[in-house]
Amino acid sequence: PLIRNVLSARKIFNWPELNAGQALFYGLVPAMIHLARQQELYKEPYLAKDTAIDECIKDGLVTNRSVRNLLASFVDGDRYKVMEPLQLFMDLAENDKFRWIPFHMTEVLKKLVQEVPSLDENLKVAMTKIENLFREFSTGEESSGMVWENLFLLVVIIRVVSKQFDEVILP
């Protein structure tokens, strides 16, 4: 089960500074929040993420189109848009939809930008901006409103890059 509220999570994980942005960044998943608190997110099994990304690269699955689909899946939850090796790091939500854990999305985007030179440069710029906004979302102060502005910007950028509403907004 996911955490129900930040106040109880602060007590459970002995993390008084935990805010809503951080909790969402770790997908509201108790194990991830615990590992983040212990600063152990880059140990096993999370290093398996690198292996999955490497597999996508090695098998030629990473293209401009597959990255746009990957980004679209963050908004629409369509698991068929996600490269199969990466599906391991997504959370199954209602109606057979996937739910990305933002921490995992940032790590995937970062590695793809660094290791796939064939990706379009504009797409790489957008991926880096999305990664940075996710990280700012997780570190921002709740009361400033920037956390929620970053979330809004994230969704807009993802929708534009993945062409999810071209016919409506950008005819």
Coordinates of N, CA, C and O in Angstrom, one line a residue:
P1 N 0.8 -1.2 0.0 CA 0.0 0.0 0.0 C 0.9 1.3 0.0 O 2.0 1.2 0.5
L2 N 0.3 2.3 -0.5 CA 1.0 3.6 -0.6 C 0.8 4.3 0.7 O -0.1 4.0 1.5
I3 N 1.7 5.3 1.0 CA 1.5 6.1 2.2 C 0.2 6.9 2.1 O -0.2 7.4 1.0
R4 N -0.5 7.1 3.1 CA -1.8 7.8 3.1 C -1.6 9.3 3.3 O -2.4 10.1 2.7
N5 N -0.7 9.8 4.1 CA -0.5 11.2 4.2 C 1.0 11.4 4.7 O 1.6 10.6 5.3
V6 N 1.4 12.6 4.4 CA 2.8 13.0 4.7 C 3.1 13.1 6.2 O 4.1 12.7 6.7
L7 N 2.1 13.5 7.0 CA 2.3 13.7 8.4 C 2.6 12.3 9.1 O 3.5 12.2 9.9
S8 N 1.8 11.3 8.7 CA 2.1 10.0 9.3 C 3.4 9.4 8.8 O 4.2 8.8 9.5
A9 N 3.7 9.7 7.5 CA 5.0 9.2 7.0 C 6.2 9.8 7.7 O 7.2 9.2 7.9
R10 N 6.1 11.1 8.0 CA 7.1 11.8 8.8 C 7.4 11.0 10.1 O 8.6 10.9 10.4
K11 N 6.4 10.6 10.7 CA 6.6 9.9 12.0 C 7.1 8.5 11.8 O 8.1 8.0 12.4
I12 N 6.5 7.8 10.8 CA 6.9 6.4 10.6 C 8.4 6.3 10.2 O 9.1 5.4 10.6
F13 N 8.8 7.2 9.3 CA 10.2 7.2 8.8 C 11.2 8.1 9.6 O 12.3 8.2 9.2
N14 N 10.7 8.7 10.7 CA 11.5 9.6 11.5 C 12.2 10.6 10.6 O 13.4 10.8 10.6
W15 N 11.4 11.2 9.7 CA 11.9 12.2 8.7 C 11.0 13.5 8.8 O 10.1 13.7 8.0
P16 N 11.2 14.3 9.8 CA 10.4 15.5 10.0 C 10.3 16.5 8.8 O 9.4 17.2 8.7
E17 N 11.4 16.4 8.0 CA 11.5 17.4 6.9 C 10.8 16.8 5.6 O 10.7 17.6 4.6
L18 N 10.3 15.6 5.7 CA 9.6 15.0 4.5 C 8.5 15.9 4.1 O 7.6 16.3 4.9
N19 N 8.4 16.2 2.8 CA 7.3 17.0 2.3 C 6.5 16.3 1.2 O 7.0 15.2 0.8
A20 N 5.4 16.8 0.8 CA 4.6 16.2 -0.2 C 5.3 15.9 -1.5 O 5.2 14.9 -2.2
G21 N 6.1 16.9 -1.9 CA 6.9 16.7 -3.2 C 7.8 15.6 -3.1 O 7.9 14.8 -4.1
Q22 N 8.5 15.4 -2.0 CA 9.4 14.3 -1.8 C 8.6 13.0 -1.8 O 9.0 12.0 -2.5
A23 N 7.5 12.9 -1.1 CA 6.7 11.7 -1.0 C 6.2 11.3 -2.4 O 6.3 10.1 -2.8
L24 N 5.8 12.3 -3.2 CA 5.3 12.0 -4.6 C 6.5 11.6 -5.5 O 6.4 10.7 -6.3
F25 N 7.7 12.2 -5.3 CA 8.9 11.9 -6.1 C 9.2 10.4 -5.9 O 9.7 9.8 -6.8
Y26 N 9.0 9.9 -4.7 CA 9.3 8.5 -4.4 C 8.1 7.6 -4.6 O 8.0 6.5 -4.1
G27 N 7.0 8.1 -5.3 CA 5.9 7.4 -5.7 C 4.9 7.0 -4.5 O 4.1 6.1 -4.7
L28 N 5.1 7.7 -3.4 CA 4.3 7.3 -2.2 C 4.5 5.9 -1.7 O 3.7 5.4 -1.0
V29 N 5.6 5.3 -2.2 CA 5.9 3.9 -1.9 C 6.8 3.9 -0.6 O 7.9 4.4 -0.6
P30 N 6.2 3.3 0.5 CA 7.0 3.3 1.7 C 8.4 2.8 1.6 O 9.3 3.4 2.2
A31 N 8.7 1.7 0.9 CA 10.0 1.2 0.8 C 11.0 2.2 0.2 O 12.1 2.4 0.6
M32 N 10.5 2.9 -0.8 CA 11.3 3.9 -1.5 C 11.6 5.1 -0.6 O 12.7 5.6 -0.5
I33 N 10.6 5.5 0.2 CA 10.8 6.6 1.1 C 11.8 6.2 2.2 O 12.6 7.0 2.6
H34 N 11.6 5.0 2.7 CA 12.6 4.5 3.7 C 14.0 4.5 3.1 O 14.9 4.9 3.8
L35 N 14.2 3.9 1.9 CA 15.5 3.9 1.3 C 16.1 5.3 1.1 O 17.3 5.5 1.3
A36 N 15.2 6.2 0.7 CA 15.6 7.6 0.5 C 16.1 8.2 1.8 O 17.1 8.9 1.9
R37 N 15.3 7.9 2.8 CA 15.7 8.4 4.2 C 17.0 7.9 4.6 O 17.9 8.5 5.2
Q38 N 17.3 6.6 4.3 CA 18.5 5.9 4.6 C 19.6 6.2 3.6 O 20.8 5.7 3.8
Q39 N 19.3 7.0 2.6 CA 20.2 7.3 1.5 C 20.8 6.0 0.9 O 22.0 5.9 0.6
E40 N 19.9 5.1 0.6 CA 20.3 3.8 0.0 C 19.6 3.5 -1.3 O 19.6 2.4 -1.8
L41 N 19.1 4.6 -2.0 CA 18.4 4.3 -3.2 C 19.3 3.9 -4.4 O 18.9 3.5 -5.4
Y42 N 20.6 4.1 -4.2 CA 21.5 3.7 -5.3 C 22.2 2.4 -5.1 O 23.1 2.1 -5.8
K43 N 21.7 1.6 -4.2 CA 22.2 0.3 -4.0 C 21.2 -0.7 -4.6 O 20.1 -0.3 -5.0
E44 N 21.5 -2.0 -4.5 CA 20.6 -3.0 -5.1 C 19.3 -2.9 -4.3 O 19.3 -2.6 -3.1
P45 N 18.1 -3.2 -4.9 CA 17.9 -3.6 -6.2 C 17.8 -2.5 -7.2 O 17.5 -2.7 -8.4
Y46 N 18.0 -1.2 -6.8 CA 17.8 -0.1 -7.7 C 18.9 0.0 -8.8 O 18.7 0.7 -9.8
L47 N 20.0 -0.6 -8.5 CA 21.1 -0.7 -9.6 C 20.6 -1.5 -10.8 O 21.1 -1.4 -11.9
A48 N 19.6 -2.4 -10.5 CA 19.0 -3.2 -11.6 C 18.4 -2.2 -12.7 O 18.3 -2.6 -13.9
K49 N 18.1 -1.0 -12.3 CA 17.5 -0.1 -13.3 C 18.5 0.2 -14.4 O 18.2 0.3 -15.5
D50 N 19.8 0.4 -13.9 CA 20.9 0.6 -14.9 C 21.0 -0.6 -15.9 O 21.2 -0.3 -17.1
T51 N 20.8 -1.8 -15.4 CA 20.9 -2.9 -16.3 C 19.8 -2.9 -17.3 O 19.9 -3.2 -18.5
A52 N 18.6 -2.5 -16.8 CA 17.4 -2.5 -17.7 C 17.6 -1.4 -18.8 O 17.3 -1.6 -20.0
I53 N 18.1 -0.3 -18.4 CA 18.3 0.8 -19.3 C 19.4 0.4 -20.3 O 19.2 0.6 -21.5
D54 N 20.5 -0.2 -19.8 CA 21.5 -0.7 -20.7 C 21.0 -1.7 -21.8 O 21.4 -1.7 -22.9
E55 N 20.1 -2.5 -21.3 CA 19.4 -3.5 -22.2 C 18.6 -2.8 -23.3 O 18.7 -3.2 -24.5
C56 N 17.9 -1.8 -22.9 CA 17.2 -1.0 -23.9 C 18.1 -0.4 -25.0 O 17.8 -0.4 -26.2
I57 N 19.2 0.2 -24.5 CA 20.2 0.8 -25.4 C 20.8 -0.3 -26.3 O 20.8 -0.1 -27.5
K58 N 21.3 -1.4 -25.7 CA 22.0 -2.4 -26.4 C 21.1 -3.1 -27.5 O 21.5 -3.4 -28.6
D59 N 19.8 -3.2 -27.2 CA 18.8 -3.8 -28.1 C 18.3 -2.9 -29.1 O 17.4 -3.2 -29.9
G60 N 18.7 -1.6 -29.1 CA 18.3 -0.6 -30.1 C 16.8 -0.2 -29.9 O 16.2 0.3 -30.8
L61 N 16.3 -0.3 -28.7 CA 15.0 0.1 -28.4 C 14.8 1.6 -28.2 O 13.7 2.1 -28.2
V62 N 15.9 2.3 -28.0 CA 15.9 3.7 -27.6 C 16.0 4.6 -28.9 O 17.0 4.6 -29.6
T63 N 14.8 5.1 -29.3 CA 14.7 6.0 -30.5 C 14.0 7.3 -30.0 O 13.4 7.3 -28.9
N64 N 14.0 8.3 -30.9 CA 13.2 9.5 -30.5 C 11.8 9.1 -30.3 O 11.2 9.6 -29.3
R65 N 11.2 8.3 -31.1 CA 9.8 7.9 -30.9 C 9.6 7.1 -29.6 O 8.6 7.4 -28.9
S66 N 10.5 6.2 -29.3 CA 10.3 5.4 -28.1 C 10.4 6.3 -26.8 O 9.7 6.0 -25.8
V67 N 11.3 7.3 -26.9 CA 11.4 8.2 -25.7 C 10.2 9.1 -25.6 O 9.7 9.3 -24.5
R68 N 9.6 9.5 -26.7 CA 8.4 10.3 -26.7 C 7.3 9.5 -26.1 O 6.5 9.9 -25.3
N69 N 7.2 8.2 -26.5 CA 6.2 7.3 -26.0 C 6.4 7.1 -24.5 O 5.4 7.0 -23.7
L70 N 7.6 6.9 -24.1 CA 8.0 6.8 -22.7 C 7.5 7.9 -21.9 O 6.8 7.8 -20.8
L71 N 7.7 9.1 -22.4 CA 7.3 10.4 -21.7 C 5.7 10.4 -21.7 O 5.1 10.7 -20.6
A72 N 5.1 10.0 -22.8 CA 3.6 10.0 -22.8 C 3.1 9.1 -21.8 O 2.0 9.4 -21.2
S73 N 3.7 8.0 -21.5 CA 3.2 7.0 -20.6 C 3.2 7.6 -19.2 O 2.4 7.1 -18.3
F74 N 4.0 8.6 -18.9 CA 4.0 9.2 -17.6 C 2.6 9.9 -17.3 O 2.1 9.9 -16.2
V75 N 2.0 10.4 -18.4 CA 0.7 11.1 -18.3 C -0.4 10.1 -18.5 O -1.4 10.2 -17.7
D76 N -0.4 9.2 -19.4 CA -1.5 8.4 -19.7 C -1.5 7.0 -19.1 O -2.5 6.3 -19.2
G77 N -0.3 6.6 -18.6 CA -0.2 5.3 -17.9 C -0.3 4.1 -18.9 O -0.4 3.0 -18.4
D78 N -0.1 4.3 -20.2 CA -0.2 3.2 -21.1 C 1.1 2.4 -21.1 O 2.1 2.9 -21.6
R79 N 1.0 1.2 -20.6 CA 2.2 0.4 -20.4 C 2.8 -0.1 -21.7 O 4.0 -0.4 -21.8
Y80 N 2.0 -0.1 -22.8 CA 2.5 -0.5 -24.1 C 3.4 0.5 -24.7 O 4.1 0.2 -25.7
K81 N 3.5 1.7 -24.2 CA 4.4 2.7 -24.7 C 5.7 2.7 -24.0 O 6.6 3.4 -24.4
V82 N 5.9 1.8 -23.0 CA 7.2 1.8 -22.3 C 8.0 0.6 -22.8 O 7.5 -0.5 -22.9
M83 N 9.3 0.8 -23.0 CA 10.2 -0.3 -23.4 C 10.1 -1.4 -22.4 O 10.2 -1.1 -21.2
E84 N 10.0 -2.6 -22.8 CA 9.7 -3.7 -21.9 C 10.7 -3.8 -20.7 O 10.2 -4.0 -19.6
P85 N 12.0 -3.7 -20.9 CA 12.9 -3.8 -19.7 C 12.6 -2.8 -18.6 O 12.9 -3.1 -17.5
L86 N 12.0 -1.7 -19.0 CA 11.8 -0.6 -18.0 C 10.5 -0.8 -17.3 O 10.2 -0.1 -16.2
Q87 N 9.6 -1.7 -17.7 CA 8.3 -1.9 -17.1 C 8.5 -2.4 -15.7 O 7.6 -2.2 -14.8
L88 N 9.6 -3.0 -15.4 CA 9.9 -3.5 -14.1 C 9.9 -2.4 -13.0 O 9.6 -2.7 -11.8
F89 N 10.1 -1.2 -13.4 CA 10.3 -0.1 -12.4 C 9.0 0.8 -12.4 O 9.1 2.0 -11.9
M90 N 7.9 0.3 -12.8 CA 6.7 1.1 -12.8 C 5.7 0.4 -11.8 O 5.9 -0.8 -11.6
D91 N 4.8 1.1 -11.4 CA 3.8 0.6 -10.4 C 2.5 0.4 -11.2 O 2.1 1.3 -11.9
L92 N 1.9 -0.8 -11.0 CA 0.6 -1.1 -11.6 C -0.5 -0.4 -10.9 O -0.6 -0.6 -9.7
A93 N -1.2 0.5 -11.6 CA -2.3 1.2 -10.9 C -3.6 0.6 -11.4 O -3.7 -0.5 -11.8
E94 N -4.7 1.4 -11.2 CA -6.0 0.9 -11.6 C -6.2 0.8 -13.1 O -5.4 1.4 -13.8
N95 N -7.1 0.0 -13.5 CA -7.5 -0.2 -14.9 C -6.3 -0.6 -15.8 O -6.2 -0.2 -16.9
D96 N -5.4 -1.5 -15.2 CA -4.3 -2.0 -16.0 C -3.4 -0.9 -16.5 O -2.8 -1.1 -17.6
K97 N -3.3 0.2 -15.8 CA -2.4 1.3 -16.2 C -1.2 1.3 -15.3 O -1.3 0.8 -14.2
F98 N -0.1 1.7 -15.9 CA 1.1 1.9 -15.1 C 1.2 3.2 -14.5 O 0.6 4.2 -15.1
R99 N 1.9 3.3 -13.4 CA 2.1 4.6 -12.8 C 3.7 4.7 -12.6 O 4.3 3.9 -11.9
W100 N 4.2 5.7 -13.2 CA 5.7 6.0 -13.1 C 6.0 6.5 -11.7 O 5.2 7.3 -11.2
I101 N 7.1 6.0 -11.1 CA 7.6 6.6 -9.9 C 8.6 7.7 -10.4 O 9.6 7.3 -11.1
P102 N 8.4 8.9 -10.1 CA 9.2 10.0 -10.7 C 10.7 9.8 -10.5 O 11.5 10.1 -11.3
F103 N 11.1 9.2 -9.3 CA 12.5 9.0 -9.1 C 13.1 8.1 -10.2 O 14.2 8.4 -10.7
H104 N 12.3 7.1 -10.6 CA 12.8 6.2 -11.6 C 12.8 6.9 -13.0 O 13.8 6.7 -13.8
M105 N 11.8 7.7 -13.3 CA 11.8 8.4 -14.5 C 13.0 9.3 -14.6 O 13.6 9.4 -15.7
T106 N 13.4 10.0 -13.6 CA 14.5 10.9 -13.6 C 15.8 10.1 -13.9 O 16.6 10.6 -14.7
E107 N 15.9 9.0 -13.3 CA 17.1 8.2 -13.6 C 17.2 7.7 -15.0 O 18.3 7.6 -15.6
V108 N 16.1 7.3 -15.5 CA 16.0 6.8 -16.9 C 16.4 7.9 -17.9 O 17.2 7.7 -18.8
L109 N 15.7 9.1 -17.7 CA 16.0 10.2 -18.6 C 17.4 10.6 -18.6 O 18.1 10.8 -19.6
K110 N 18.0 10.7 -17.4 CA 19.4 11.1 -17.2 C 20.3 10.2 -18.0 O 21.2 10.6 -18.7
K111 N 20.1 8.9 -17.8 CA 21.0 7.9 -18.4 C 20.8 7.9 -19.9 O 21.8 7.8 -20.7
L112 N 19.6 8.0 -20.4 CA 19.4 8.1 -21.9 C 20.0 9.3 -22.5 O 20.6 9.2 -23.6
V113 N 19.9 10.4 -21.9 CA 20.5 11.6 -22.4 C 22.1 11.5 -22.5 O 22.7 11.8 -23.5
Q114 N 22.6 10.9 -21.5 CA 24.1 10.7 -21.4 C 24.6 9.6 -22.4 O 25.7 9.8 -22.9
E115 N 23.8 8.6 -22.6 CA 24.4 7.4 -23.3 C 23.8 7.1 -24.7 O 24.2 6.2 -25.3
V116 N 22.9 7.9 -25.1 CA 22.3 7.7 -26.5 C 22.5 8.9 -27.4 O 21.7 9.8 -27.4
P117 N 23.7 9.0 -28.0 CA 24.0 10.2 -28.8 C 23.1 10.4 -30.0 O 23.0 11.5 -30.6
S118 N 22.4 9.3 -30.5 CA 21.6 9.5 -31.6 C 20.2 10.2 -31.4 O 19.5 10.5 -32.3
L119 N 19.9 10.4 -30.1 CA 18.6 11.1 -29.8 C 18.7 12.6 -30.3 O 19.8 13.2 -30.3
D120 N 17.6 13.1 -30.8 CA 17.5 14.4 -31.2 C 17.9 15.4 -30.1 O 17.5 15.2 -29.0
E121 N 18.7 16.4 -30.5 CA 19.3 17.3 -29.5 C 18.1 18.1 -28.7 O 18.2 18.3 -27.5
N122 N 17.1 18.5 -29.5 CA 16.0 19.2 -28.8 C 15.3 18.3 -27.8 O 14.8 18.7 -26.8
L123 N 15.2 17.0 -28.2 CA 14.5 16.0 -27.3 C 15.4 15.9 -26.0 O 14.9 15.8 -24.9
K124 N 16.7 15.8 -26.2 CA 17.6 15.7 -25.0 C 17.5 16.9 -24.1 O 17.5 16.8 -22.9
V125 N 17.3 18.1 -24.7 CA 17.2 19.3 -23.9 C 15.9 19.2 -23.1 O 15.9 19.5 -21.9
A126 N 14.8 18.8 -23.7 CA 13.5 18.6 -23.0 C 13.6 17.6 -21.9 O 13.1 17.7 -20.8
M127 N 14.3 16.4 -22.2 CA 14.5 15.4 -21.2 C 15.2 15.9 -20.0 O 14.9 15.6 -18.9
T128 N 16.3 16.7 -20.2 CA 17.1 17.2 -19.2 C 16.2 18.2 -18.3 O 16.3 18.2 -17.1
K129 N 15.4 19.0 -19.0 CA 14.5 20.0 -18.3 C 13.5 19.2 -17.5 O 13.3 19.6 -16.3
I130 N 13.0 18.1 -18.0 CA 12.0 17.3 -17.3 C 12.7 16.7 -16.1 O 12.1 16.8 -14.9
E131 N 13.8 16.2 -16.2 CA 14.6 15.6 -15.1 C 14.8 16.6 -14.0 O 14.6 16.4 -12.8
N132 N 15.3 17.8 -14.4 CA 15.5 18.9 -13.4 C 14.3 19.3 -12.7 O 14.3 19.6 -11.5
L133 N 13.2 19.4 -13.5 CA 11.9 19.8 -12.8 C 11.4 18.8 -11.8 O 10.9 19.1 -10.7
F134 N 11.6 17.5 -12.1 CA 11.3 16.5 -11.2 C 12.1 16.6 -9.9 O 11.6 16.5 -8.8
R135 N 13.4 16.8 -10.1 CA 14.3 17.0 -8.9 C 13.9 18.2 -8.1 O 13.9 18.2 -6.9
E136 N 13.6 19.3 -8.8 CA 13.2 20.5 -8.1 C 11.9 20.3 -7.4 O 11.7 20.8 -6.3
F137 N 11.0 19.5 -8.0 CA 9.7 19.2 -7.4 C 10.0 18.5 -6.1 O 9.3 18.7 -5.1
S138 N 10.9 17.6 -6.0 CA 11.2 16.8 -4.8 C 11.9 17.6 -3.7 O 11.8 17.2 -2.6
T139 N 12.6 18.7 -4.1 CA 13.3 19.4 -3.1 C 12.7 20.8 -2.7 O 13.2 21.4 -1.8
G140 N 11.7 21.2 -3.5 CA 11.1 22.5 -3.2 C 10.3 22.5 -1.9 O 9.9 21.5 -1.4
E141 N 10.1 23.7 -1.4 CA 9.3 23.9 -0.2 C 7.8 23.9 -0.6 O 7.4 24.6 -1.5
E142 N 7.1 23.1 0.1 CA 5.6 23.0 -0.1 C 4.9 24.4 -0.1 O 4.1 24.7 -1.0
S143 N 5.2 25.2 0.8 CA 4.5 26.4 1.0 C 4.8 27.5 0.0 O 4.0 28.4 -0.2
S144 N 5.9 27.3 -0.8 CA 6.2 28.3 -1.8 C 5.3 28.2 -3.0 O 5.3 29.2 -3.8
G145 N 4.7 27.1 -3.3 CA 3.9 27.0 -4.5 C 4.7 26.5 -5.7 O 4.2 26.1 -6.7
M146 N 6.1 26.6 -5.6 CA 6.9 26.2 -6.7 C 6.8 24.7 -7.0 O 7.0 24.3 -8.1
V147 N 6.6 23.9 -5.9 CA 6.5 22.5 -6.1 C 5.3 22.2 -7.1 O 5.5 21.4 -8.0
W148 N 4.2 22.8 -6.9 CA 3.1 22.6 -7.7 C 3.2 23.2 -9.1 O 2.7 22.7 -10.1
E149 N 3.9 24.3 -9.2 CA 4.2 24.9 -10.5 C 5.1 24.0 -11.3 O 4.9 23.9 -12.5
N150 N 6.1 23.4 -10.6 CA 6.9 22.5 -11.4 C 6.2 21.3 -11.9 O 6.4 20.8 -13.0
L151 N 5.2 20.8 -11.1 CA 4.4 19.7 -11.5 C 3.6 20.1 -12.8 O 3.5 19.3 -13.7
F152 N 3.0 21.2 -12.7 CA 2.3 21.7 -13.9 C 3.2 21.8 -15.1 O 2.8 21.3 -16.2
L153 N 4.3 22.4 -15.0 CA 5.3 22.6 -16.1 C 5.7 21.2 -16.6 O 5.8 21.0 -17.8
L154 N 5.9 20.3 -15.7 CA 6.3 18.9 -16.1 C 5.3 18.3 -17.1 O 5.6 17.8 -18.1
V155 N 4.1 18.4 -16.7 CA 3.0 17.8 -17.5 C 2.9 18.5 -18.8 O 2.7 17.8 -19.8
V156 N 2.9 19.8 -18.8 CA 2.8 20.5 -20.1 C 4.0 20.2 -21.0 O 3.8 19.9 -22.2
I157 N 5.2 20.2 -20.5 CA 6.4 19.9 -21.3 C 6.3 18.4 -21.8 O 6.5 18.2 -23.0
I158 N 5.9 17.5 -21.0 CA 5.7 16.1 -21.4 C 4.7 16.0 -22.5 O 4.9 15.3 -23.5
R159 N 3.6 16.7 -22.3 CA 2.5 16.6 -23.3 C 3.0 17.2 -24.7 O 2.7 16.6 -25.7
V160 N 3.7 18.3 -24.6 CA 4.2 18.9 -25.9 C 5.2 18.0 -26.5 O 5.1 17.7 -27.7
V161 N 6.2 17.5 -25.8 CA 7.2 16.7 -26.4 C 6.7 15.4 -26.9 O 7.1 14.9 -28.0
S162 N 5.7 14.8 -26.2 CA 5.2 13.5 -26.6 C 4.0 13.7 -27.6 O 3.4 12.8 -28.1
K163 N 3.7 15.0 -28.0 CA 2.7 15.3 -28.9 C 1.3 14.8 -28.5 O 0.5 14.3 -29.4
Q164 N 1.0 14.9 -27.2 CA -0.3 14.3 -26.8 C -1.5 15.2 -27.0 O -2.6 14.8 -26.9
F165 N -1.2 16.5 -27.3 CA -2.4 17.3 -27.7 C -2.0 18.3 -28.7 O -2.5 19.4 -28.7
D166 N -1.3 17.9 -29.7 CA -0.9 18.8 -30.8 C -2.1 19.3 -31.5 O -2.2 20.5 -31.8
E167 N -3.1 18.5 -31.8 CA -4.2 18.9 -32.6 C -5.1 19.9 -31.8 O -5.8 20.7 -32.4
V168 N -5.0 20.0 -30.5 CA -5.8 20.9 -29.7 C -5.0 22.2 -29.4 O -5.6 23.3 -29.6
I169 N -3.8 22.1 -29.0 CA -3.0 23.3 -28.6 C -2.2 23.8 -29.7 O -2.0 25.0 -29.9
L170 N -1.5 22.9 -30.4 CA -0.5 23.4 -31.4 C -1.0 22.8 -32.8 O -0.3 21.9 -33.4
P171 N -2.0 23.4 -33.4 CA -2.5 22.9 -34.7 C -1.6 23.0 -35.8 O -0.7 23.8 -35.8

